Each structure stands twice: as structure tokens, then as C-alpha cells.
Amino acid sequence: MYKIVDKKVMAEGTVCQLEVEAARVARKAKPGQFIVLRVDEKGERIPLTMAKQDLEKGTITIIFQVVGKTTAHLGTLEPGDSLADVIGPLGMPTHIKKYDGPVICVGGGTGVAVLYPITRGYKEAGNEVIGIIGARTKDLLILEEEMKGVTDDLRVTTDDGSYGHHGFVTDVLKQILEERKDVKMVVGIGPVPMMKFVCKTTEPFNVPTTVSLNPIMVDATGMCGACRVTVGGKTRFVCVDGPEFDGHQVDFDELTKRLRMYVEEEKKSYELFKQKHA
Amino acid sequence: MAEKGKQKIPRQAMPEQDPKVRAHNFDEVPYGYDEKLAQLEAQRCMQCKKPQCVKGCPVEVEIPQFIKFIVEGDFAAAARQLKNKNSLPAVCGRVCPQENQCESTCILGKKAEPVAIGRLERFAADYERNHNLVTIPEMAPATGKRVAVVGSGPASLTLAGDLIKKGHEVIIYEALHKPGGVLVYGIPEFRLPKAIVAAEVDYLQKMGVKIETDVVVGKTVTIDELLEDHDAVFLGVGAGLPLFLNLPGENLCGIYSANEYLTRSNLMKAYKFPEYDTPIALGKNVAVIGAGNVAMDSARTALRLGAETVKIVYRRSRAEMPARAEEVHHAEEEGVQFELLTNPVRFIGNEDGWVTGMECIRMELGEPDESGRRRPIPIEGSNFTLDCDTVIVALGTRANPLIPNTTPDLKLNRRGYIEADPETGKTSKEGVYAGGDIVTGSATVILAMGAGRKAANAIHEYLMSK
Ligand SMILES: Cc1cc2nc3c(=O)[nH]c(=O)nc-3n(C[C@H](O)[C@H](O)[C@H](O)COP(=O)(O)OP(=O)(O)OC[C@H]3O[C@@H](n4cnc5c(N)ncnc54)[C@H](O)[C@@H]3O)c2cc1C
Ligand SMILES: Cc1cc2nc3c(=O)[nH]c(=O)nc-3n(C[C@H](O)[C@H](O)[C@H](O)COP(=O)(O)OP(=O)(O)OC[C@H]3O[C@@H](n4cnc5c(N)ncnc54)[C@H](O)[C@@H]3O)c2cc1C
Ligand code: SF4
Ligand code: FES
């Protein structure tokens, strides 16, 4: 069992942060890696990125958006409660190096949680880091302070204009790419459509673009192939080959469809959960 | 009974669920012998002085001896006799291909049908477990040595039992959340009830074996780190990587590897959705590609999940199907259909990205290939579309590179499996041993157990000489 030691609720209860005891995982965690957890005996195995780890306390921190049964269930847990399983660290760490030009880290929605440790990694490696984070509206924005702490320049956008730039992260991205010809790397993480548009935006500028993919997973050790995606015309397993890939090579449409494989079942599961917890 | 009378007793069938009923439930198919049937079958054994059956058994179970105990009605003693050589008789009695092993060499088989050794094995082990007669054996005094066992399939379970009895501290590290390897995630409930695997694991824990699940060796901890606080490491990690066909459309929704399909159903209990959270596609028309045991298990699982039609699609003919005859027979009885001499060429999907069909081509058999089987050759122009909304690819597995990636001094063979001495399991790395599917490629439960036993002996010797 893995004990929850701290909890924070953000973005009007739609996003939640849990700090969980998992010393073995914390010791090995690197930016870009994730865990798989199971809440209880009947639970599904779901992947979540590690936003932070604390070696001394032997804890890891996850930040997740409530989108269905498992994340909703997780959101009801309190410090002192335990998770049945925490497995990791999984996936390849971000290949972080020092570039001789700025790195732009673009995050949308809960993707900012996944982006944050990577941004921190680039900053710690001595890069000039520009951050762009966005949300639908001001109250849904997460980790602004944290992102400010690991970037040289942080831009914020909201779809409805309630805060920061009125529009999409890609508007700001495009503007920066036009102004600064020395951008060496773009990292885009968020909902699939957003990542797709980030890649479309950077393509004409020929700037390498990394995305972090979030397919449905089961074991997350390369054993099942549930997480397969097409990258550059080849099938790759996101859990072991990724989760980060060259965004210009990713078949986002296939990923979108594969993410919808169980919508009916997910709805049913979530409804049953809501009835029980009403 | 006189020898003559014995020979008149026919081989006793095992009562089993009606195929029509069982095709819709996950309960075990055979009920097993009762005491009377078991004793009747046991009496068929000639108690040969030079038992041929033993030669056919990869771990040389003392077959006539255990059968004699059944004749005498001392069923617990029969189970203990079995366990001298085979630590998982309840599992092996169910899943071993006896028809190619002990029963293929049994002397009675020359003239009539061989003794049903597997069924008797299963009976004795079940009797012992169901009557709570399992006893903890005597343990050697503690040696102060610690062994890390990676993976918890049959190779590891056997090795762990052997080493703990010899007085060593044994810790199993398993990547998944439940121990048992293929026995829990692969082989379905209706062939091997999970309660049996759990009882075996429980027994090991009672003997003192520690089990740490959720540890992905190579990620959570490396082999070199394990060697810092263990005196030896055994790798029994199986061959877990699924093979795909690499055909167009293979990533459409509804197309699974057998590993994923079976893991969802067995390990995650998707057949009990929504009581359990993990979903699985409930296809109406299911195509299973391949004809081994894994394909049969997938096909029979699909039926039980409510499929209307389930077709095995195989490029060779019936004679070449690698599955056990019994599995094929059970599948057919339950209503699985066979599209033989047929090979997929691409998958077809709708605008939601779901598979709706599979373009196939008919095959004919040509000259024998390297494997000795006749090579299947496509018949040009014979393409047709097979309608299906779920496809399960059961073409076999490969070695997972997770451990080698972080253990550069571990020698692999050409195919990516770990190189290990077949007699000792010794690898190229000091103190590291390996056995089971990760050395041989996908094989059988009993061969993995045999490898675990040999490695246990070698590790014991190594530890005591250190
Ligand atoms: C490597 C990786 C890292 C991830 N990191 C994070 C993270 O840090 N924070 C976070 O909030 N989420 C993260 N996700 C997504 C997270 O795993 C899913 O949101 C979660 O599995 C949903 O489970 P559920 O039962 O609550 O919802 P479900 O009911 O299972 O799903 C609800 C809806 O969410 C979508 N969905 C389902 N599974 C996934 C999935 N695996 N990924 C994305 N969407 C999915 C589908 O559209 C579905 O209709 C990550 C995914 C991966 C693969
Ligand atoms: C569906 C199916 C049906 C089968 N039917 C039969 C049958 O009827 N009869 C028969 O004799 N054989 C059958 N087999 C084959 C048989 O199950 C295997 O040969 C046998 O289980 C191999 O045992 P093993 O100990 O080598 O490893 P496995 O049983 O494969 O177990 C390996 C374990 O190691 C774990 N692991 C892997 N990597 C790591 C890591 N990095 N860190 C920690 N743990 C790790 C895995 O999660 C797994 O639990 C079947 C196989 C399948 C898939
Ligand atoms: S070969 Fe057959 S008859 Fe002879 S001892 Fe073995 S099981 Fe009995
Ligand atoms: S999740 Fe099973 S192989 Fe990636």
C-alpha cells in the first residue's frame, strides 16, 4: 500500500494534486517519466506523470484532471488513505541537454502538470526557457507559480480572455517563433488536438518539436501493446519507447481514435461511480 | 486386481461442463475425478519396474509411486510424492501437454490408451489442497544468504520454493501487481482457476518467501543494484513482448495482441466489468490470428464474453496447428470456427477507426520449410474479406529488452533471449542466473519449472561455496 501524505485541489476541483509515499519510485524518477497506479483491488491501472519527487520524504507528486471513474475516485481520497499500487518510474526520461538558443515549453490544460518537470529539467540544464501555458478560463489554469519559477519568461493564455493573452497557446507560440529565429526546441504537452496544432505551428519554422503522448495503457512495461501509436509510419509502444516523440512524425488522428475506444464503458463506469458517491 | 482385469478398465473420462453451457461462463471446464473415478483410473497403471512414463516427464515425477498411493486410498501421500519432483502439481495436472510427455511414453499407450496421468496428478493435488492437508516441509537452518528472484512465473515459483527450503532468504520482485506470471495474466480462469495459483503463492509465503509486487526490474531497480544487497539473482521474467503482423490497419481500434486481451480479461478481470473497472471490447464477430494454445485461450475467452462468431484464422492446415489437441477439441465443441489455410493481408476500418473487416488470402501448402512443416503459399487472386469487429493477434512473443537495456554485461543470444547454461542457468554475469521462457523462448510451464529447479541447485552450490 502506498500512503497519501498530502492533497491539494486546484482549478475549481477539476484538478487534484496528491503526494504519495513511494520511496523506491522517487529514488529513480527523472523528468518525463510516469507511474502506473491502481486505487484498489477492482481498479484499473492508469498512467500519471510524476510532477515532483522528494527523495528525503520518499514521496512522489501526481497532478491529475478528473475525467472519469478512476481519476474521480482518486480525487475523493484524503491524506492517510492509501493506493493499492504505484509502479514506476516508467517510460524513457526526457532527453535534456543544453541548447545554444531558447527552448519553448508549451502546455495546455492538465498537460502543464506533465510539462512542469520537463521545463524544470531544461532550466536546470542551463537553458533559456520560455514557457507558454494555457487553459479554457482563468480558474482552470494550474501551476502558474511553479512554471514561473522554472522559466525565464512565462506567457499565459486563456481561451475566453479572462486572464493573460486572449486566445490559444499556439498564437503566442507562432508570434515568438516569428520574433526569435534562434529557437532550438519546442516541447508541447496537452490535449491531443493542442499538441497537433503546436506541431503544425512549428513545422514551417523547422523547429524540432517534442510531444508527450497519453494513449490508453495496461501494463506499461511493453507487454501488451495497448499503447501503440504510429510515429513516422512505424508502430511504437508509448510506455517503453516514449512517452515523448518527435511531434512532426506522430499520427495524432489515430491516437485520438484509439483514445475513444472505450467511451461507452467509461461513461457507464463513471455514472455508476457518481451514483454510489452522490 | 489381476493384471488381466486391470487391462479391461477403460481410460476414465473426466466429467466436464456441457459445452453449450460453459461457452458462456468462466468456470473451470472439467470438474475433475472424484475419489472413485481416480481409484478406478489409478488401477489401470501396471506399476512398471522400468516406468517409461517417467522418461517422458521433463522433471521425472515418480509416477507409478504416486499412482500406487491413489490405488491405496492415501491421496495426501500421493500429493506429497508428486511434490518431491513437481512443486506445482495442481497447475501441471491442468496445463501440461501430457499427450506429448508422460502419457505419450506410457506402456499402455502402445496397445490401448495410456494411463490418464495428468488427471490423476490433478486429482491428488486438488484433494490435498481442498482437505487442507498441505503441510510446511522441514526447513534447513538459515544460511544468511539472500537471493533476489525476478518475475513470479512457474520458473521463479519453483526456484523460490527450493531455495527457501535450503535455508536461504528469498525475495521475489514482480513487475505486475499480482504474482504468478502467465499463470495469472495469460491462462484463463476456465482452464486454470486463479484460486489455485493464489494457494501456491500463499504456500510459498508461509514457508517464508517474501514477495514484492509493483517492482519493474530494469526501471524501479537495476540488476546491479539488486546485487548490492543480494548474494545471487535469478531472472525468470518470461517472454512477454507481443508480436504483431505489421500489416496496414493493425492499429485500428478493436485489434488486440493476445497478451493485452488475456491480461484485460484474466489479470484485470474485465469479464466482470463494471464490477471491475477495466473494460474489454465485447466483439460480436471475433477473428483470432494464430492456432497455438494462446490463440485457443483467446478464442474461448471471446466466446465467453458473448461473441456470436469466433474464427481462428491460420495460414497452415489443421495438422500443423501448434495447440494441444485437447484445447482444439474443447474450442470446437464450444463453437469456435476454423478458417484454415488463410492469411490476413490488411485490416479495414470505419471512420471511427474501428476494425470492420480483414482482407485475407487463401493459402496452399508447398514444400517443407526449415521447421519441417509444409510452407504455406498464397493463392493469387483468392482474396476475400472476413467481417469482424474484434481481432486478436496470437502470433507468439519475444523477449522484453527492459532488463538487458540496463544490464549491458548480460549476454543475449541472437534472438534477444538471455544466454544461460541449460544445466545450471548460469549467465555471463557473476551471480546472475536465468531460466524459463526468457532463456528458451515461449515453451511450457513444466520446462520453466525444470529450469527453475536446476538453477536453484546451481545457486545453492554457488552460495555455499562463496
Ligand atoms: C504516460 C501518460 C501520462 C499521463 N499523465 C497524466 C497526468 O499527469 N495528469 C493527468 O491528468 N492525466 C495524465 N494522463 C492521462 C490519464 O492517464 C487519464 O486521464 C486517465 O487514465 C483517465 O482515467 P479515468 O478512469 O479517470 O477516466 P476514463 O473514464 O478512463 O476516461 C475518460 C476519458 O478520458 C480519456 N482517456 C482515457 N484514458 C486516457 C488516457 N490514458 N490518457 C488520456 N486520456 C484518456 C478518454 O477520452 C476517455 O473518454 C497520462 C497518460 C499517459 C499515457
Ligand atoms: C495464454 C497462454 C497459455 C498458455 N498455456 C499453456 C499450457 O496450457 N501449458 C503449458 O505448459 N504452457 C502454457 N503456456 C506457456 C507457459 O505459460 C509459459 O511457458 C510459462 O509460464 C513460462 O514461465 P516463466 O516462469 O518463464 O515466466 P512467465 O510465466 O512468463 O512469468 C514471468 C513473470 O515475470 C514478470 N516480469 C517480466 N519482466 C519483469 C521485470 N523486468 N521485473 C519484474 N518482473 C518481471 C512478468 O510480469 C511475469 O509475471 C501458455 C502461455 C500463454 C501466454
Ligand atoms: S508407463 Fe504407464 S503403466 Fe507403466 S508405470 Fe507409467 S503410468 Fe503406469
Ligand atoms: S501499455 Fe502495455 S505495452 Fe505499453
mmCIF file of N, CA, C and O in Angstrom, chain B residues 5 21 37 52-53 74 96 114 121 148 176 194 196 226-227 252 264 268 272 331 362 410 412 422 434 448 453:
data_model
loop_
_atom_site.group_PDB
_atom_site.id
_atom_site.type_symbol
_atom_site.label_atom_id
_atom_site.label_comp_id
_atom_site.label_asym_id
_atom_site.label_seq_id
_atom_site.Cartn_x
_atom_site.Cartn_y
_atom_site.Cartn_z
ATOM 1 N N GLY B 5 -7.667 -58.244 -15.433
ATOM 2 C CA GLY B 5 -8.827 -57.426 -15.107
ATOM 3 C C GLY B 5 -8.517 -55.958 -15.272
ATOM 4 O O GLY B 5 -9.319 -55.195 -15.805
ATOM 5 N N VAL B 21 -23.210 -24.803 -22.241
ATOM 6 C CA VAL B 21 -23.304 -24.006 -21.021
ATOM 7 C C VAL B 21 -21.991 -23.287 -20.758
ATOM 8 O O VAL B 21 -21.934 -22.088 -20.529
ATOM 9 N N LEU B 37 -13.585 -42.493 -9.291
ATOM 10 C CA LEU B 37 -13.037 -42.467 -10.650
ATOM 11 C C LEU B 37 -11.518 -42.496 -10.606
ATOM 12 O O LEU B 37 -10.865 -43.179 -11.404
ATOM 13 N N GLN B 52 8.243 -46.238 -18.240
ATOM 14 C CA GLN B 52 8.563 -45.410 -19.410
ATOM 15 C C GLN B 52 7.985 -43.998 -19.253
ATOM 16 O O GLN B 52 8.527 -43.023 -19.763
ATOM 17 N N CYS B 53 6.863 -43.932 -18.542
ATOM 18 C CA CYS B 53 6.207 -42.631 -18.364
ATOM 19 C C CYS B 53 7.162 -41.610 -17.761
ATOM 20 O O CYS B 53 7.216 -40.458 -18.186
ATOM 21 N N ASP B 74 -4.553 -43.432 -0.143
ATOM 22 C CA ASP B 74 -3.838 -42.425 0.636
ATOM 23 C C ASP B 74 -3.521 -41.234 -0.287
ATOM 24 O O ASP B 74 -2.408 -41.087 -0.792
ATOM 25 N N CYS B 96 -0.251 -29.121 -18.384
ATOM 26 C CA CYS B 96 0.840 -29.802 -19.086
ATOM 27 C C CYS B 96 0.316 -30.517 -20.327
ATOM 28 O O CYS B 96 -0.769 -31.090 -20.291
ATOM 29 N N PRO B 114 -3.185 -44.679 -22.907
ATOM 30 C CA PRO B 114 -2.286 -44.584 -21.756
ATOM 31 C C PRO B 114 -3.056 -44.255 -20.481
ATOM 32 O O PRO B 114 -4.201 -43.800 -20.530
ATOM 33 N N GLU B 121 -2.836 -36.672 -11.432
ATOM 34 C CA GLU B 121 -1.989 -35.671 -10.774
ATOM 35 C C GLU B 121 -2.872 -34.542 -10.230
ATOM 36 O O GLU B 121 -2.770 -34.120 -9.079
ATOM 37 N N ALA B 148 17.613 -12.743 -4.795
ATOM 38 C CA ALA B 148 16.561 -11.963 -5.453
ATOM 39 C C ALA B 148 16.039 -12.769 -6.632
ATOM 40 O O ALA B 148 16.819 -13.241 -7.460
ATOM 41 N N LEU B 176 4.208 -6.872 -12.166
ATOM 42 C CA LEU B 176 2.758 -6.656 -12.110
ATOM 43 C C LEU B 176 2.293 -6.562 -10.653
ATOM 44 O O LEU B 176 3.074 -6.759 -9.731
ATOM 45 N N LYS B 194 -7.761 -19.118 -10.778
ATOM 46 C CA LYS B 194 -6.748 -18.277 -10.145
ATOM 47 C C LYS B 194 -6.582 -18.590 -8.665
ATOM 48 O O LYS B 194 -5.540 -18.325 -8.081
ATOM 49 N N ILE B 196 -6.194 -21.417 -7.443
ATOM 50 C CA ILE B 196 -5.154 -22.442 -7.319
ATOM 51 C C ILE B 196 -3.771 -21.797 -7.325
ATOM 52 O O ILE B 196 -2.910 -22.141 -6.520
ATOM 53 N N LEU B 226 20.373 -4.723 -7.322
ATOM 54 C CA LEU B 226 19.938 -5.919 -6.586
ATOM 55 C C LEU B 226 21.143 -6.685 -6.055
ATOM 56 O O LEU B 226 21.124 -7.203 -4.942
ATOM 57 N N LEU B 227 22.222 -6.727 -6.857
ATOM 58 C CA LEU B 227 23.407 -7.482 -6.445
ATOM 59 C C LEU B 227 24.112 -6.840 -5.252
ATOM 60 O O LEU B 227 24.893 -7.493 -4.567
ATOM 61 N N LEU B 252 -5.915 -0.158 -35.754
ATOM 62 C CA LEU B 252 -7.333 0.208 -35.628
ATOM 63 C C LEU B 252 -7.854 -0.218 -34.252
ATOM 64 O O LEU B 252 -7.329 -1.165 -33.646
ATOM 65 N N ARG B 264 -6.299 -8.164 -19.927
ATOM 66 C CA ARG B 264 -7.511 -7.445 -19.526
ATOM 67 C C ARG B 264 -8.506 -8.409 -18.881
ATOM 68 O O ARG B 264 -9.064 -8.132 -17.835
ATOM 69 N N MET B 268 -6.946 -8.331 -15.029
ATOM 70 C CA MET B 268 -7.733 -7.159 -14.647
ATOM 71 C C MET B 268 -9.218 -7.494 -14.447
ATOM 72 O O MET B 268 -9.994 -6.637 -14.065
ATOM 73 N N LYS B 272 -15.582 -9.198 -15.632
ATOM 74 C CA LYS B 272 -16.534 -8.812 -14.593
ATOM 75 C C LYS B 272 -16.829 -7.317 -14.627
ATOM 76 O O LYS B 272 -17.321 -6.763 -13.649
ATOM 77 N N ALA B 331 -12.268 -26.116 -27.897
ATOM 78 C CA ALA B 331 -12.666 -24.899 -28.605
ATOM 79 C C ALA B 331 -13.756 -25.233 -29.623
ATOM 80 O O ALA B 331 -14.770 -24.541 -29.728
ATOM 81 N N ARG B 362 -6.286 -16.888 -49.433
ATOM 82 C CA ARG B 362 -6.219 -18.324 -49.190
ATOM 83 C C ARG B 362 -4.806 -18.820 -49.480
ATOM 84 O O ARG B 362 -4.107 -18.271 -50.340
ATOM 85 N N LEU B 410 25.064 -8.417 -19.544
ATOM 86 C CA LEU B 410 24.296 -9.660 -19.586
ATOM 87 C C LEU B 410 24.228 -10.103 -21.041
ATOM 88 O O LEU B 410 23.661 -9.399 -21.883
ATOM 89 N N LEU B 412 23.191 -11.818 -24.435
ATOM 90 C CA LEU B 412 21.951 -12.300 -25.043
ATOM 91 C C LEU B 412 22.299 -13.127 -26.262
ATOM 92 O O LEU B 412 23.375 -12.980 -26.838
ATOM 93 N N PRO B 422 22.201 -24.455 -19.960
ATOM 94 C CA PRO B 422 20.944 -25.203 -19.788
ATOM 95 C C PRO B 422 20.950 -26.082 -18.529
ATOM 96 O O PRO B 422 19.891 -26.430 -18.024
ATOM 97 N N ALA B 434 19.419 -17.491 -14.900
ATOM 98 C CA ALA B 434 18.166 -17.250 -15.610
ATOM 99 C C ALA B 434 17.563 -18.570 -16.034
ATOM 100 O O ALA B 434 18.276 -19.559 -16.207
ATOM 101 N N ALA B 448 9.697 -24.557 -17.744
ATOM 102 C CA ALA B 448 10.121 -23.411 -16.929
ATOM 103 C C ALA B 448 10.400 -23.877 -15.502
ATOM 104 O O ALA B 448 11.391 -23.475 -14.880
ATOM 105 N N ARG B 453 14.236 -25.374 -11.101
ATOM 106 C CA ARG B 453 14.843 -26.343 -10.180
ATOM 107 C C ARG B 453 16.342 -26.458 -10.394
ATOM 108 O O ARG B 453 17.135 -26.430 -9.443
#
